[in-house]
Amino acid sequence: MNPPGAVAHRTAGGVRGGGGSRVVPVHHPDLTPGGAERVATIDLDAIEHNVRTIAALVAPARVMAVVKADAYGHGAVPVARAALRAGAAFLGAVHVSEALALRAAGIQAPILSWLHTSSTDFPAALAAGVELGVSGWELEPIAAAAKAAGTQARIHLKIDTGLGRNGCPADLWPALTEHAARLEAEGLVRVVGLFSHFSVADEPQRPETAQQLEAFEAALAIAEAAGLSPELRHIANTPGLLTRPDARYDMVRLGLGLYGLSPLEGVTSEELGLRPAMRLSCLVAAAKRVPAGQGVSYGLRWRSEEPTTLGLIPLGYADGIPRIAEDAPVLVGGRIVRSVGRVAMDQFVVDLGPDADPADVVATEAVLFGADGEPAVEDWAAAASTLNYEIVTRISPRVPRAYVGAHAEADASQTPGAGA
Ligand SMILES: *Cc1c(COP(=O)(O)O)cnc(C)c1O
């Protein structure tokens, strides 16, 4: 993928260093400004494609596009607009504050928020028509807010089927569902949904997912016995919806797959028919020849074994590049090269090899990850001993986002209502 405007084109004409002198800097690379210094390019057509692909897979179940954490670093408002256009029925935002930001951008679609504290602004959530996940204590303050506002809160009761985080423990579930049924009879709440969350759905060989589904079925029966008749039962995240067709119920909550990434070890995005939506690139900030034995970056954890050319990549842990990433791939001038030494706050170094001429490299584009022949997010996850989820989500606000795709301009507009 080479999105227009995000690629630094070099033209011929740089005066070469004649084999390279280390004494006098004689590189005269083409420094014509062009291309972004640092940019995360978000392909909103890929977001749409991923929603359509998953929607077709899970139909008649509906798709909730999970856009928490600024859409895993991709930008919540543009991604939400693209996902809704492609057929997502719901948006998922963990915090009420995230849901309110979507409403402020003019987005009218149903939104569910499910992680609350005693400081959560339930009145604002109700005023904005945000649906609320309820695991226990939240029921009372939400009902009180509904009463005060003269409205009815739309809630989804959450059962803990084994993850051990949010969600009502099984022994308290009968009381919670009965309490909710009473409040529903009073008109203060409407129990729209019943839901839960998987713990190991990305490891299909493990038995716990089937056990969670059994526990979910039992919880649904108890809720029915309490008199609840929710229209949305949902439990599946991306790995769950892919590996357990029997877990799709009325809706799936699509996070990672929305961004075109695979949650399954050894299964690529391409094999799932998904398109990675984020491409992280920058311009090489500097390049130089160094002798054998040159140490690189804090701690001097790497030294050159032979004379080589090093390139400086102007992205560091302040930009969300994991400090512990080692030997990670970067595409420079059509070649995959490797990071060497510590990632610092603002920069890291790649070894371009003994044959690279600094003048050929400085000011060219470097791609950390993308799609189609570029390094993958998963390569960076492996280099940093983490998951693809964390790599994209932690790309920080210091990296500008650029949006490409047929509707990119409207989707990325700051104007409330644009593209919504
Ligand atoms: C983040 C989250 C999801 C999305 O999970 P993915 O694995 O990214 O699809 C779904 N449900 C809940 C409750 C979540 O917190």
Tab-separated table of C-alpha atoms and ligand atoms in Angstrom:
chain	number	residue	atom	x	y	z
A	1	MET	CA	0.000	0.000	0.000
A	2	ASN	CA	1.421	3.336	-0.984
A	3	PRO	CA	-1.126	5.936	-0.013
A	4	PRO	CA	-0.874	9.091	-2.044
A	5	GLY	CA	0.884	11.869	-0.251
A	6	ALA	CA	2.556	9.632	2.288
A	7	VAL	CA	5.474	8.579	0.125
A	8	ALA	CA	8.707	10.501	-0.126
A	9	HIS	CA	9.797	10.410	-3.737
A	10	ARG	CA	13.466	10.928	-4.362
A	11	THR	CA	14.705	12.043	-7.689
A	12	ALA	CA	18.091	11.371	-9.199
A	13	GLY	CA	20.757	13.972	-8.752
A	14	GLY	CA	22.224	13.461	-5.302
A	15	VAL	CA	25.979	13.865	-5.534
A	16	ARG	CA	27.496	10.654	-4.270
A	17	GLY	CA	30.231	10.552	-1.725
A	18	GLY	CA	32.609	8.548	-3.945
A	19	GLY	CA	32.725	5.568	-1.660
A	20	GLY	CA	32.107	7.783	1.331
A	21	SER	CA	34.436	9.915	3.365
A	22	ARG	CA	34.058	9.989	7.108
A	23	VAL	CA	36.058	13.181	7.380
A	24	VAL	CA	34.092	15.582	5.236
A	25	PRO	CA	30.388	15.181	4.912
A	26	VAL	CA	29.994	15.172	1.189
A	27	HIS	CA	26.539	13.698	0.793
A	28	HIS	CA	24.207	15.870	-1.153
A	29	PRO	CA	21.017	13.918	-1.088
A	30	ASP	CA	17.868	15.207	-2.659
A	31	LEU	CA	16.349	17.148	0.200
A	32	THR	CA	13.331	18.384	-1.686
A	33	PRO	CA	10.708	18.643	1.016
A	34	GLY	CA	7.970	16.118	0.537
A	35	GLY	CA	6.517	13.252	2.410
A	36	ALA	CA	5.642	13.291	6.055
A	37	GLU	CA	8.413	13.329	8.644
A	38	ARG	CA	6.490	10.844	10.744
A	39	VAL	CA	3.007	9.617	10.030
A	40	ALA	CA	0.568	6.863	10.849
A	41	THR	CA	-1.472	6.551	7.676
A	42	ILE	CA	-4.898	5.083	8.325
A	43	ASP	CA	-6.631	3.442	5.382
A	44	LEU	CA	-10.349	3.918	5.994
A	45	ASP	CA	-11.183	1.813	2.944
A	46	ALA	CA	-9.433	-1.042	4.753
A	47	ILE	CA	-11.596	-0.381	7.840
A	48	GLU	CA	-14.711	-0.564	5.648
A	49	HIS	CA	-13.455	-3.709	3.946
A	50	ASN	CA	-12.818	-5.376	7.303
A	51	VAL	CA	-16.292	-4.521	8.615
A	52	ARG	CA	-17.932	-5.858	5.442
A	53	THR	CA	-15.838	-9.031	5.571
A	54	ILE	CA	-16.723	-9.773	9.189
A	55	ALA	CA	-20.359	-8.705	8.795
A	56	ALA	CA	-20.761	-11.193	5.938
A	57	LEU	CA	-19.090	-13.895	8.025
A	58	VAL	CA	-21.260	-13.460	11.115
A	59	ALA	CA	-24.635	-12.522	9.574
A	60	PRO	CA	-27.344	-12.473	10.758
A	61	ALA	CA	-25.447	-11.460	13.899
A	62	ARG	CA	-24.702	-7.748	14.009
A	63	VAL	CA	-21.299	-6.102	14.330
A	64	MET	CA	-20.258	-3.768	17.131
A	65	ALA	CA	-17.168	-1.837	16.035
A	66	VAL	CA	-15.009	-1.491	19.148
A	67	VAL	CA	-13.366	1.929	18.925
A	68	LYS	CA	-12.041	2.221	22.481
A	69	ALA	CA	-8.571	3.628	23.107
A	70	ASP	CA	-8.902	6.031	20.163
A	71	ALA	CA	-9.772	3.062	17.965
A	72	TYR	CA	-6.649	1.143	18.997
A	73	GLY	CA	-4.615	4.197	17.995
A	74	HIS	CA	-6.291	4.628	14.604
A	75	GLY	CA	-8.540	7.567	15.555
A	76	ALA	CA	-11.958	6.904	17.067
A	77	VAL	CA	-14.085	9.371	15.099
A	78	PRO	CA	-12.850	8.605	11.558
A	79	VAL	CA	-12.844	4.860	12.232
A	80	ALA	CA	-16.341	4.980	13.750
A	81	ARG	CA	-17.705	6.869	10.746
A	82	ALA	CA	-16.105	4.414	8.294
A	83	ALA	CA	-17.287	1.385	10.270
A	84	LEU	CA	-20.869	2.654	10.429
A	85	ARG	CA	-20.901	3.339	6.702
A	86	ALA	CA	-19.759	-0.235	6.111
A	87	GLY	CA	-22.620	-1.624	8.147
A	88	ALA	CA	-21.567	-1.758	11.789
A	89	ALA	CA	-24.717	-1.564	13.932
A	90	PHE	CA	-23.111	-0.500	17.186
A	91	LEU	CA	-20.014	1.190	18.530
A	92	GLY	CA	-18.114	-0.004	21.577
A	93	ALA	CA	-16.269	2.502	23.781
A	94	VAL	CA	-15.023	1.327	27.162
A	95	HIS	CA	-15.451	4.613	29.025
A	96	VAL	CA	-18.455	6.931	28.997
A	97	SER	CA	-15.993	9.762	28.321
A	98	GLU	CA	-14.996	8.039	25.076
A	99	ALA	CA	-18.637	7.600	24.091
A	100	LEU	CA	-19.354	11.275	24.763
A	101	ALA	CA	-16.457	12.264	22.495
A	102	LEU	CA	-18.083	10.259	19.674
A	103	ARG	CA	-21.418	11.997	20.324
A	104	ALA	CA	-19.667	15.395	20.309
A	105	ALA	CA	-18.460	14.569	16.801
A	106	GLY	CA	-22.073	14.127	15.762
A	107	ILE	CA	-22.164	10.331	15.712
A	108	GLN	CA	-25.730	9.151	16.398
A	109	ALA	CA	-25.331	5.362	16.275
A	110	PRO	CA	-25.899	3.165	19.334
A	111	ILE	CA	-22.840	3.150	21.605
A	112	LEU	CA	-22.113	0.836	24.539
A	113	SER	CA	-19.742	1.754	27.393
A	114	TRP	CA	-18.985	-0.814	30.084
A	115	LEU	CA	-16.162	0.184	32.432
A	116	HIS	CA	-17.285	2.650	35.087
A	117	THR	CA	-16.171	4.130	38.376
A	118	SER	CA	-18.040	6.069	41.038
A	119	SER	CA	-16.987	9.221	39.146
A	120	THR	CA	-18.517	8.162	35.831
A	121	ASP	CA	-20.948	10.774	34.552
A	122	PHE	CA	-24.060	8.607	34.184
A	123	PRO	CA	-26.419	11.602	33.764
A	124	ALA	CA	-24.328	12.787	30.795
A	125	ALA	CA	-24.340	9.273	29.354
A	126	LEU	CA	-28.129	9.090	29.557
A	127	ALA	CA	-28.544	12.569	28.109
A	128	ALA	CA	-26.384	11.492	25.166
A	129	GLY	CA	-28.229	8.211	24.702
A	130	VAL	CA	-25.207	6.086	25.550
A	131	GLU	CA	-26.022	2.482	26.510
A	132	LEU	CA	-24.346	1.222	29.648
A	133	GLY	CA	-22.824	-2.077	30.658
A	134	VAL	CA	-23.768	-3.076	34.193
A	135	SER	CA	-21.831	-5.622	36.254
A	136	GLY	CA	-23.332	-4.858	39.693
A	137	TRP	CA	-23.089	-1.649	41.715
A	138	GLU	CA	-23.681	0.550	38.662
A	139	LEU	CA	-27.351	-0.427	38.495
A	140	GLU	CA	-28.407	1.825	41.392
A	141	PRO	CA	-26.688	5.066	40.312
A	142	ILE	CA	-27.793	4.511	36.708
A	143	ALA	CA	-31.414	3.979	37.796
A	144	ALA	CA	-31.181	7.069	40.011
A	145	ALA	CA	-29.832	9.125	37.112
A	146	ALA	CA	-32.661	7.865	34.894
A	147	LYS	CA	-35.250	8.779	37.537
A	148	ALA	CA	-33.794	12.260	37.996
A	149	ALA	CA	-33.784	12.852	34.250
A	150	GLY	CA	-37.228	11.344	33.706
A	151	THR	CA	-35.802	8.930	31.186
A	152	GLN	CA	-35.101	5.221	30.761
A	153	ALA	CA	-31.531	3.920	30.767
A	154	ARG	CA	-30.656	1.337	28.130
A	155	ILE	CA	-28.417	-1.215	29.834
A	156	HIS	CA	-26.560	-4.439	29.029
A	157	LEU	CA	-26.036	-6.738	32.034
A	158	LYS	CA	-22.599	-8.351	32.103
A	159	ILE	CA	-21.929	-11.809	33.536
A	160	ASP	CA	-18.411	-12.953	34.440
A	161	THR	CA	-18.164	-16.356	32.765
A	162	GLY	CA	-14.528	-16.877	33.706
A	163	LEU	CA	-12.352	-13.895	32.808
A	164	GLY	CA	-12.306	-12.675	36.386
A	165	ARG	CA	-12.361	-8.961	35.562
A	166	ASN	CA	-15.528	-6.988	35.002
A	167	GLY	CA	-18.855	-8.801	35.067
A	168	CYS	CA	-21.212	-10.057	37.726
A	169	PRO	CA	-20.074	-13.203	39.577
A	170	ALA	CA	-22.387	-16.159	38.922
A	171	ASP	CA	-23.627	-16.322	42.519
A	172	LEU	CA	-24.881	-12.722	42.404
A	173	TRP	CA	-26.404	-13.001	38.918
A	174	PRO	CA	-29.908	-14.103	39.998
A	175	ALA	CA	-30.182	-11.098	42.329
A	176	LEU	CA	-28.824	-8.687	39.706
A	177	THR	CA	-31.214	-9.890	37.008
A	178	GLU	CA	-34.199	-9.753	39.386
A	179	HIS	CA	-33.263	-6.259	40.506
A	180	ALA	CA	-32.920	-5.153	36.876
A	181	ALA	CA	-36.312	-6.708	36.062
A	182	ARG	CA	-37.933	-4.697	38.879
A	183	LEU	CA	-36.340	-1.473	37.627
A	184	GLU	CA	-37.478	-2.345	34.116
A	185	ALA	CA	-41.038	-2.767	35.400
A	186	GLU	CA	-40.737	0.688	36.970
A	187	GLY	CA	-39.665	2.074	33.593
A	188	LEU	CA	-36.261	3.257	34.804
A	189	VAL	CA	-34.157	0.849	32.772
A	190	ARG	CA	-34.569	-1.260	29.699
A	191	VAL	CA	-32.334	-4.360	29.644
A	192	VAL	CA	-31.325	-4.287	25.998
A	193	GLY	CA	-28.464	-6.749	26.235
A	194	LEU	CA	-26.786	-9.539	28.149
A	195	PHE	CA	-23.073	-10.004	27.600
A	196	SER	CA	-19.791	-11.498	28.689
A	197	HIS	CA	-16.164	-11.559	27.540
A	198	PHE	CA	-13.801	-14.399	26.585
A	199	SER	CA	-10.417	-15.038	28.183
A	200	VAL	CA	-8.625	-17.457	25.833
A	201	ALA	CA	-10.532	-17.399	22.548
A	202	ASP	CA	-7.241	-16.737	20.732
A	203	GLU	CA	-6.083	-20.221	21.823
A	204	PRO	CA	-8.736	-22.447	20.214
A	205	GLN	CA	-7.260	-25.672	21.619
A	206	ARG	CA	-7.989	-24.631	25.206
A	207	PRO	CA	-11.145	-25.892	26.941
A	208	GLU	CA	-12.101	-22.701	28.812
A	209	THR	CA	-13.953	-21.063	25.915
A	210	ALA	CA	-16.484	-23.900	25.793
A	211	GLN	CA	-16.842	-23.642	29.575
A	212	GLN	CA	-17.476	-19.897	29.289
A	213	LEU	CA	-20.154	-20.530	26.655
A	214	GLU	CA	-21.846	-23.015	28.979
A	215	ALA	CA	-21.760	-20.487	31.804
A	216	PHE	CA	-23.179	-17.840	29.431
A	217	GLU	CA	-26.051	-20.136	28.450
A	218	ALA	CA	-26.831	-20.718	32.124
A	219	ALA	CA	-26.802	-16.962	32.771
A	220	LEU	CA	-29.150	-16.338	29.826
A	221	ALA	CA	-31.600	-18.887	31.243
A	222	ILE	CA	-31.512	-17.233	34.686
A	223	ALA	CA	-32.140	-13.824	33.124
A	224	GLU	CA	-35.086	-15.195	31.199
A	225	ALA	CA	-36.475	-16.714	34.382
A	226	ALA	CA	-36.191	-13.269	35.988
A	227	GLY	CA	-38.416	-11.928	33.226
A	228	LEU	CA	-35.819	-10.216	31.047
A	229	SER	CA	-36.091	-10.349	27.269
A	230	PRO	CA	-32.991	-8.645	25.832
A	231	GLU	CA	-32.622	-8.384	22.076
A	232	LEU	CA	-28.813	-8.454	22.104
A	233	ARG	CA	-26.861	-11.351	23.557
A	234	HIS	CA	-23.133	-10.902	22.880
A	235	ILE	CA	-19.906	-12.509	23.999
A	236	ALA	CA	-17.535	-12.834	21.024
A	237	ASN	CA	-14.489	-10.626	20.495
A	238	THR	CA	-12.412	-10.966	17.310
A	239	PRO	CA	-10.788	-14.315	18.185
A	240	GLY	CA	-14.108	-15.634	19.500
A	241	LEU	CA	-16.095	-14.702	16.410
A	242	LEU	CA	-13.433	-16.280	14.193
A	243	THR	CA	-12.980	-19.559	16.060
A	244	ARG	CA	-16.446	-20.142	17.555
A	245	PRO	CA	-19.341	-19.671	15.130
A	246	ASP	CA	-21.598	-20.810	17.992
A	247	ALA	CA	-20.507	-17.762	20.010
A	248	ARG	CA	-21.809	-15.094	17.649
A	249	TYR	CA	-25.328	-14.864	19.138
A	250	ASP	CA	-27.029	-11.571	18.172
A	251	MET	CA	-23.908	-9.418	17.921
A	252	VAL	CA	-20.118	-9.704	17.894
A	253	ARG	CA	-17.750	-7.117	19.330
A	254	LEU	CA	-15.119	-6.539	16.680
A	255	GLY	CA	-11.923	-4.871	17.858
A	256	LEU	CA	-8.624	-6.113	16.463
A	257	GLY	CA	-10.171	-7.468	13.250
A	258	LEU	CA	-11.664	-4.048	12.525
A	259	TYR	CA	-8.092	-2.823	12.167
A	260	GLY	CA	-7.229	-5.720	9.868
A	261	LEU	CA	-5.023	-7.566	12.337
A	262	SER	CA	-5.119	-11.239	13.237
A	263	PRO	CA	-5.557	-12.364	16.855
A	264	LEU	CA	-4.580	-15.940	16.008
A	265	GLU	CA	-1.003	-17.147	16.323
A	266	GLY	CA	0.309	-18.295	12.949
A	267	VAL	CA	-2.680	-16.933	11.003
A	268	THR	CA	-2.061	-13.820	8.932
A	269	SER	CA	-4.409	-10.942	8.176
A	270	GLU	CA	-4.404	-12.009	4.556
A	271	GLU	CA	-5.473	-15.538	5.430
A	272	LEU	CA	-8.444	-14.030	7.275
A	273	GLY	CA	-9.287	-11.781	4.327
A	274	LEU	CA	-8.508	-8.685	6.396
A	275	ARG	CA	-6.478	-5.605	5.458
A	276	PRO	CA	-4.191	-3.932	8.033
A	277	ALA	CA	-5.355	-0.329	8.301
A	278	MET	CA	-2.358	1.380	9.873
A	279	ARG	CA	0.937	2.091	8.130
A	280	LEU	CA	3.710	3.707	10.174
A	281	SER	CA	6.389	5.532	8.250
A	282	CYS	CA	8.834	8.396	8.493
A	283	LEU	CA	11.745	9.931	6.649
A	284	VAL	CA	15.250	8.730	7.465
A	285	ALA	CA	16.667	11.629	9.478
A	286	ALA	CA	20.365	10.945	8.957
A	287	ALA	CA	22.745	8.306	7.639
A	288	LYS	CA	26.464	7.856	8.081
A	289	ARG	CA	29.309	5.443	7.599
A	290	VAL	CA	30.851	4.061	10.760
A	291	PRO	CA	33.917	1.886	11.377
A	292	ALA	CA	33.927	-1.603	12.885
A	293	GLY	CA	33.306	-1.466	16.608
A	294	GLN	CA	30.932	1.505	16.546
A	295	GLY	CA	28.576	1.296	19.524
A	296	VAL	CA	24.971	2.404	19.085
A	297	SER	CA	22.534	4.109	21.443
A	298	TYR	CA	22.200	4.102	25.230
A	299	GLY	CA	23.963	1.233	26.918
A	300	LEU	CA	25.983	0.499	23.774
A	301	ARG	CA	24.122	-2.767	23.492
A	302	TRP	CA	25.139	-3.193	19.847
A	303	ARG	CA	28.455	-2.676	18.082
A	304	SER	CA	29.193	-2.956	14.384
A	305	GLU	CA	31.251	-6.019	13.468
A	306	GLU	CA	32.512	-4.398	10.289
A	307	PRO	CA	32.378	-0.944	8.726
A	308	THR	CA	28.775	-0.247	7.866
A	309	THR	CA	26.222	2.470	7.209
A	310	LEU	CA	23.730	3.400	9.919
A	311	GLY	CA	20.410	5.126	9.388
A	312	LEU	CA	18.623	7.224	11.998
A	313	ILE	CA	14.874	6.702	12.333
A	314	PRO	CA	13.127	9.658	14.040
A	315	LEU	CA	10.652	7.580	16.050
A	316	GLY	CA	11.156	6.442	19.625
A	317	TYR	CA	9.320	5.371	22.722
A	318	ALA	CA	7.676	8.786	23.045
A	319	ASP	CA	6.019	7.894	19.762
A	320	GLY	CA	4.998	4.486	21.077
A	321	ILE	CA	7.857	2.406	19.657
A	322	PRO	CA	8.566	-0.127	22.427
A	323	ARG	CA	11.902	0.569	24.108
A	324	ILE	CA	12.648	-3.130	24.366
A	325	ALA	CA	12.166	-3.825	20.639
A	326	GLU	CA	15.325	-5.358	19.203
A	327	ASP	CA	16.224	-6.498	15.718
A	328	ALA	CA	12.942	-5.179	14.338
A	329	PRO	CA	12.416	-4.806	10.580
A	330	VAL	CA	12.221	-1.484	8.743
A	331	LEU	CA	11.734	-1.100	5.003
A	332	VAL	CA	14.220	1.442	3.638
A	333	GLY	CA	14.693	1.988	-0.069
A	334	GLY	CA	13.007	-1.267	-0.963
A	335	ARG	CA	15.101	-3.339	1.434
A	336	ILE	CA	14.250	-4.735	4.851
A	337	VAL	CA	16.908	-3.682	7.353
A	338	ARG	CA	17.064	-4.252	11.118
A	339	SER	CA	17.002	-2.013	14.149
A	340	VAL	CA	20.149	-2.093	16.298
A	341	GLY	CA	20.741	-0.880	19.844
A	342	ARG	CA	18.211	0.582	22.259
A	343	VAL	CA	15.143	2.407	21.079
A	344	ALA	CA	15.442	5.853	22.691
A	345	MET	CA	12.753	8.414	23.448
A	346	ASP	CA	12.867	10.050	20.030
A	347	GLN	CA	14.850	7.802	17.740
A	348	PHE	CA	16.450	4.515	16.933
A	349	VAL	CA	19.110	3.255	14.529
A	350	VAL	CA	18.999	0.748	11.695
A	351	ASP	CA	21.988	-1.060	10.187
A	352	LEU	CA	21.838	-0.401	6.454
A	353	GLY	CA	24.838	-2.608	5.681
A	354	PRO	CA	28.316	-1.927	4.280
A	355	ASP	CA	27.136	-1.290	0.723
A	356	ALA	CA	24.608	1.431	1.501
A	357	ASP	CA	25.618	4.957	0.510
A	358	PRO	CA	24.389	7.474	3.079
A	359	ALA	CA	23.482	9.859	0.270
A	360	ASP	CA	21.079	7.284	-1.108
A	361	VAL	CA	19.325	6.857	2.173
A	362	VAL	CA	18.955	10.136	3.983
A	363	ALA	CA	15.523	11.662	3.382
A	364	THR	CA	14.101	8.469	1.930
A	365	GLU	CA	11.030	6.884	3.387
A	366	ALA	CA	11.305	4.259	6.112
A	367	VAL	CA	8.316	1.996	6.755
A	368	LEU	CA	8.090	0.314	10.153
A	369	PHE	CA	4.936	-1.569	9.325
A	370	GLY	CA	2.115	-1.568	6.832
A	371	ALA	CA	0.744	-4.083	4.361
A	372	ASP	CA	1.713	-5.853	1.133
A	373	GLY	CA	5.461	-6.516	1.283
A	374	GLU	CA	6.075	-4.044	4.085
A	375	PRO	CA	6.970	-5.313	7.561
A	376	ALA	CA	3.927	-6.346	9.573
A	377	VAL	CA	2.700	-5.094	12.933
A	378	GLU	CA	3.269	-8.673	14.089
A	379	ASP	CA	7.002	-8.394	13.321
A	380	TRP	CA	7.233	-5.454	15.723
A	381	ALA	CA	5.141	-7.324	18.282
A	382	ALA	CA	7.592	-10.233	18.125
A	383	ALA	CA	10.590	-7.890	18.434
A	384	ALA	CA	9.023	-6.365	21.566
A	385	SER	CA	7.641	-9.583	23.112
A	386	THR	CA	4.081	-8.316	22.921
A	387	LEU	CA	0.898	-8.471	20.837
A	388	ASN	CA	-0.104	-6.636	17.675
A	389	TYR	CA	-2.875	-5.040	19.798
A	390	GLU	CA	-0.308	-3.151	21.877
A	391	ILE	CA	1.903	-2.050	18.982
A	392	VAL	CA	-0.805	-0.076	17.162
A	393	THR	CA	-2.659	1.101	20.269
A	394	ARG	CA	0.442	2.698	21.780
A	395	ILE	CA	1.414	4.780	18.749
A	396	SER	CA	1.263	8.091	20.553
A	397	PRO	CA	-0.407	11.404	19.716
A	398	ARG	CA	3.022	12.800	18.753
A	399	VAL	CA	2.715	10.840	15.507
A	400	PRO	CA	0.305	12.671	13.209
A	401	ARG	CA	-2.464	10.564	11.703
A	402	ALA	CA	-3.214	10.879	7.993
A	403	TYR	CA	-6.396	9.392	6.588
A	404	VAL	CA	-6.694	7.877	3.142
A	405	GLY	CA	-9.641	6.264	1.409
A	406	ALA	CA	-12.621	7.269	-0.676
A	407	HIS	CA	-14.361	9.112	2.183
A	408	ALA	CA	-11.283	10.089	4.175
A	409	GLU	CA	-11.848	13.833	4.061
A	410	ALA	CA	-15.362	13.725	5.485
A	411	ASP	CA	-14.545	10.950	7.971
A	412	ALA	CA	-11.571	12.819	9.408
A	413	SER	CA	-13.383	16.169	9.487
A	414	GLN	CA	-13.616	17.934	12.832
A	415	THR	CA	-17.086	19.134	11.963
A	416	PRO	CA	-19.804	17.419	13.964
A	417	GLY	CA	-22.019	15.510	11.621
A	418	ALA	CA	-19.542	15.281	8.783
A	419	GLY	CA	-19.407	11.730	7.568
A	420	ALA	CA	-21.439	10.517	10.530
B	1	LIG	C1	-11.642	-4.649	23.735
B	1	LIG	C2	-12.847	-5.468	23.868
B	1	LIG	C3	-13.373	-6.160	22.748
B	1	LIG	C4	-12.661	-6.242	21.422
B	1	LIG	O1	-11.725	-7.294	21.484
B	1	LIG	P1	-10.868	-7.718	20.204
B	1	LIG	O2	-10.139	-8.926	20.636
B	1	LIG	O3	-9.957	-6.582	19.911
B	1	LIG	O4	-11.830	-7.971	19.112
B	1	LIG	C5	-14.578	-6.816	22.900
B	1	LIG	N1	-15.231	-6.810	24.085
B	1	LIG	C6	-14.748	-6.190	25.179
B	1	LIG	C7	-15.508	-6.256	26.453
B	1	LIG	C8	-13.545	-5.500	25.113
B	1	LIG	O5	-13.068	-4.887	26.200
